Short mmCIF file of C-alpha atoms and ligand atoms in Angstrom, two decimals:
data_model
loop_
_atom_site.label_atom_id
_atom_site.label_comp_id
_atom_site.label_asym_id
_atom_site.label_seq_id
_atom_site.Cartn_x
_atom_site.Cartn_y
_atom_site.Cartn_z
CA MET A 1 4.16 -0.11 -16.47
CA GLN A 2 0.84 1.66 -16.27
CA VAL A 3 0.97 5.36 -15.35
CA VAL A 4 -2.23 6.42 -13.60
CA LYS A 5 -2.93 10.10 -13.99
CA TYR A 6 -6.07 11.71 -12.64
CA MET A 7 -7.59 14.70 -14.39
CA PHE A 8 -9.52 16.62 -11.77
CA GLN A 9 -12.55 18.68 -12.69
CA PRO A 10 -11.90 22.41 -12.26
CA HIS A 11 -14.95 24.47 -11.34
CA GLY A 12 -14.26 27.45 -13.53
CA ASP A 13 -16.17 30.68 -13.90
CA GLU A 14 -15.32 34.32 -14.57
CA ARG A 15 -13.56 34.49 -11.19
CA GLY A 16 -11.11 31.71 -12.00
CA GLN A 17 -10.67 28.03 -11.22
CA LEU A 18 -11.31 25.88 -8.18
CA VAL A 19 -10.46 22.20 -7.76
CA ALA A 20 -11.99 20.16 -4.94
CA LEU A 21 -10.63 16.74 -3.98
CA GLU A 22 -12.64 14.33 -1.87
CA GLU A 23 -11.35 11.08 -0.47
CA PHE A 24 -12.82 8.03 -2.23
CA ASN A 25 -14.56 10.26 -4.82
CA ASP A 26 -11.63 12.01 -6.52
CA ILE A 27 -8.82 10.30 -4.59
CA PRO A 28 -8.79 6.48 -4.36
CA PHE A 29 -7.88 6.34 -0.65
CA LYS A 30 -8.52 8.02 2.67
CA ILE A 31 -6.36 11.14 2.81
CA LYS A 32 -4.52 10.96 6.12
CA ARG A 33 -1.74 13.42 5.32
CA VAL A 34 -0.99 16.34 3.01
CA TYR A 35 2.48 17.76 2.49
CA TYR A 36 4.01 20.03 -0.11
CA MET A 37 7.41 21.10 -1.36
CA TYR A 38 8.32 24.57 -2.56
CA ASP A 39 11.46 26.70 -2.96
CA THR A 40 13.11 23.61 -4.40
CA GLY A 41 16.60 24.54 -5.58
CA GLU A 42 17.73 24.25 -9.16
CA GLY A 43 19.04 20.78 -10.01
CA VAL A 44 17.65 19.24 -6.82
CA VAL A 45 16.41 15.65 -6.93
CA ARG A 46 14.01 14.66 -4.14
CA GLY A 47 12.45 11.34 -3.31
CA ASN A 48 14.89 8.54 -4.13
CA HIS A 49 12.88 6.08 -2.12
CA ALA A 50 9.95 3.67 -2.27
CA HIS A 51 7.22 2.87 0.22
CA LYS A 52 6.18 -0.55 1.45
CA SER A 53 2.50 0.33 1.75
CA LEU A 54 1.93 4.08 1.31
CA GLU A 55 -0.14 5.29 -1.65
CA GLN A 56 0.10 8.88 -2.84
CA ILE A 57 -1.27 11.36 -5.34
CA LEU A 58 1.21 14.02 -6.51
CA ILE A 59 -0.15 17.32 -7.78
CA CYS A 60 2.06 20.15 -8.97
CA ILE A 61 -0.36 22.90 -8.00
CA HIS A 62 1.97 25.64 -9.26
CA GLY A 63 4.87 25.54 -11.69
CA SER A 64 6.16 22.23 -13.00
CA CYS A 65 8.36 19.26 -12.19
CA LYS A 66 9.05 15.75 -13.40
CA ILE A 67 8.49 12.46 -11.64
CA LYS A 68 10.48 9.35 -12.49
CA LEU A 69 8.74 6.12 -11.53
CA ASP A 70 10.57 2.80 -11.39
CA ASN A 71 8.83 -0.48 -10.54
CA GLY A 72 12.08 -2.43 -10.55
CA THR A 73 11.83 -3.51 -14.18
CA GLU A 74 10.55 -0.44 -16.02
CA GLN A 75 10.97 3.31 -15.69
CA LYS A 76 8.64 6.09 -16.77
CA VAL A 77 9.06 9.85 -16.60
CA VAL A 78 5.87 11.82 -16.00
CA PRO A 79 5.84 15.61 -16.31
CA LEU A 80 3.48 17.39 -13.92
CA GLU A 81 2.63 20.87 -15.09
CA LYS A 82 -1.08 21.44 -14.48
CA PRO A 83 -2.80 22.14 -11.16
CA TYR A 84 -5.71 19.87 -12.19
CA GLU A 85 -3.70 16.71 -12.83
CA GLY A 86 -2.63 14.19 -10.22
CA LEU A 87 -0.20 11.30 -10.54
CA TYR A 88 -1.06 8.20 -8.57
CA VAL A 89 2.02 6.56 -7.06
CA ALA A 90 1.37 3.14 -5.61
CA ASN A 91 3.40 1.39 -2.96
CA ASN A 92 6.45 -0.60 -4.12
CA MET A 93 7.40 2.11 -6.58
CA TRP A 94 10.76 3.87 -6.57
CA ARG A 95 10.29 7.58 -7.26
CA GLU A 96 12.40 10.64 -7.99
CA MET A 97 11.14 14.20 -8.28
CA TYR A 98 13.32 16.63 -10.24
CA ASP A 99 13.39 19.45 -12.79
CA PHE A 100 11.39 21.69 -10.45
CA SER A 101 10.64 25.12 -11.86
CA SER A 102 11.64 27.84 -9.40
CA ASP A 103 7.94 28.54 -8.69
CA ALA A 104 6.95 24.86 -8.32
CA VAL A 105 4.72 23.76 -5.48
CA LEU A 106 4.40 19.99 -5.41
CA MET A 107 1.57 18.83 -3.17
CA VAL A 108 1.25 15.24 -2.07
CA LEU A 109 -1.87 13.54 -0.72
CA ALA A 110 -0.94 10.44 1.26
CA SER A 111 -2.89 7.44 2.51
CA GLU A 112 -0.99 7.16 5.80
CA LEU A 113 0.63 9.32 8.44
CA TYR A 114 4.38 9.80 8.24
CA ASP A 115 6.17 6.58 9.15
CA GLU A 116 9.89 6.23 8.59
CA ASN A 117 9.52 2.42 8.84
CA ASP A 118 7.47 2.43 5.63
CA TYR A 119 10.39 3.89 3.62
CA ILE A 120 12.86 1.91 1.54
CA ARG A 121 15.75 4.29 0.93
CA ASP A 122 18.22 1.89 -0.61
CA TYR A 123 17.62 0.90 -4.25
CA ASN A 124 19.07 -2.62 -3.90
CA GLU A 125 16.91 -3.16 -0.83
CA PHE A 126 13.91 -2.06 -2.91
CA ILE A 127 14.72 -4.63 -5.61
CA ASP A 128 15.05 -7.36 -2.94
CA PHE A 129 11.78 -6.24 -1.31
CA ILE A 130 9.67 -6.42 -4.48
CA LYS A 131 11.10 -9.86 -5.37
CA LYS A 132 9.64 -11.25 -2.13
P1 TYD B 201 12.25 13.59 2.92
O1 TYD B 201 11.72 12.21 3.18
O2 TYD B 201 13.71 13.75 2.82
O3 TYD B 201 11.56 14.16 1.60
P2 TYD B 201 11.68 13.63 0.09
O4 TYD B 201 12.10 12.19 0.15
O5 TYD B 201 10.31 13.77 -0.44
O6 TYD B 201 12.65 14.48 -0.63
O7 TYD B 201 11.65 14.54 4.05
C1 TYD B 201 12.27 15.76 4.40
C2 TYD B 201 12.06 16.01 5.89
O8 TYD B 201 10.69 16.21 6.19
C3 TYD B 201 12.53 14.87 6.74
O9 TYD B 201 13.16 15.44 7.87
C4 TYD B 201 11.27 14.18 7.19
C5 TYD B 201 10.26 15.29 7.18
N1 TYD B 201 8.89 14.84 6.85
C6 TYD B 201 7.92 14.87 7.82
O10 TYD B 201 8.15 15.22 8.98
N2 TYD B 201 6.65 14.49 7.48
C7 TYD B 201 6.34 14.08 6.22
O11 TYD B 201 5.17 13.77 5.96
C8 TYD B 201 7.37 14.05 5.23
C9 TYD B 201 7.07 13.61 3.82
C10 TYD B 201 8.64 14.44 5.59
#
């Protein structure tokens, strides 16, 4: 399984760092939605679902967390610990987010608006879906 990580270009000077993300330039899709998670409790596992068509870029803009990706045959764990790195998560990919540091802010850029019908929340259903 190929893990696609984007390294964004920080604009740094004596004042600090700034990262700018533009759809189609830095992000491979039109950004229709942005959401972020923070105050995630110790030991919490989020995600546990796949999407039928949604594409996302996950950026831990503060703190750190881990992302487990599962394409139905292979699993990969990707640590996210830099505000200038983004993990591309395609559709048809089971994902779990865990090991959040107490200060973690995980921001997600998404290619579509929120649509509960795009979720697959049952792992066996996910396996059946990708076989089709
Ligand atoms: P949930 O899907 O449980 O988050 P995750 O799978 O990433 O742990 O979402 C938590 C709540 O937030 C749920 O009530 C749905 C709502 N929500 C929105 O309203 N819009 C969104 O874009 C997302 C991602 C969630």
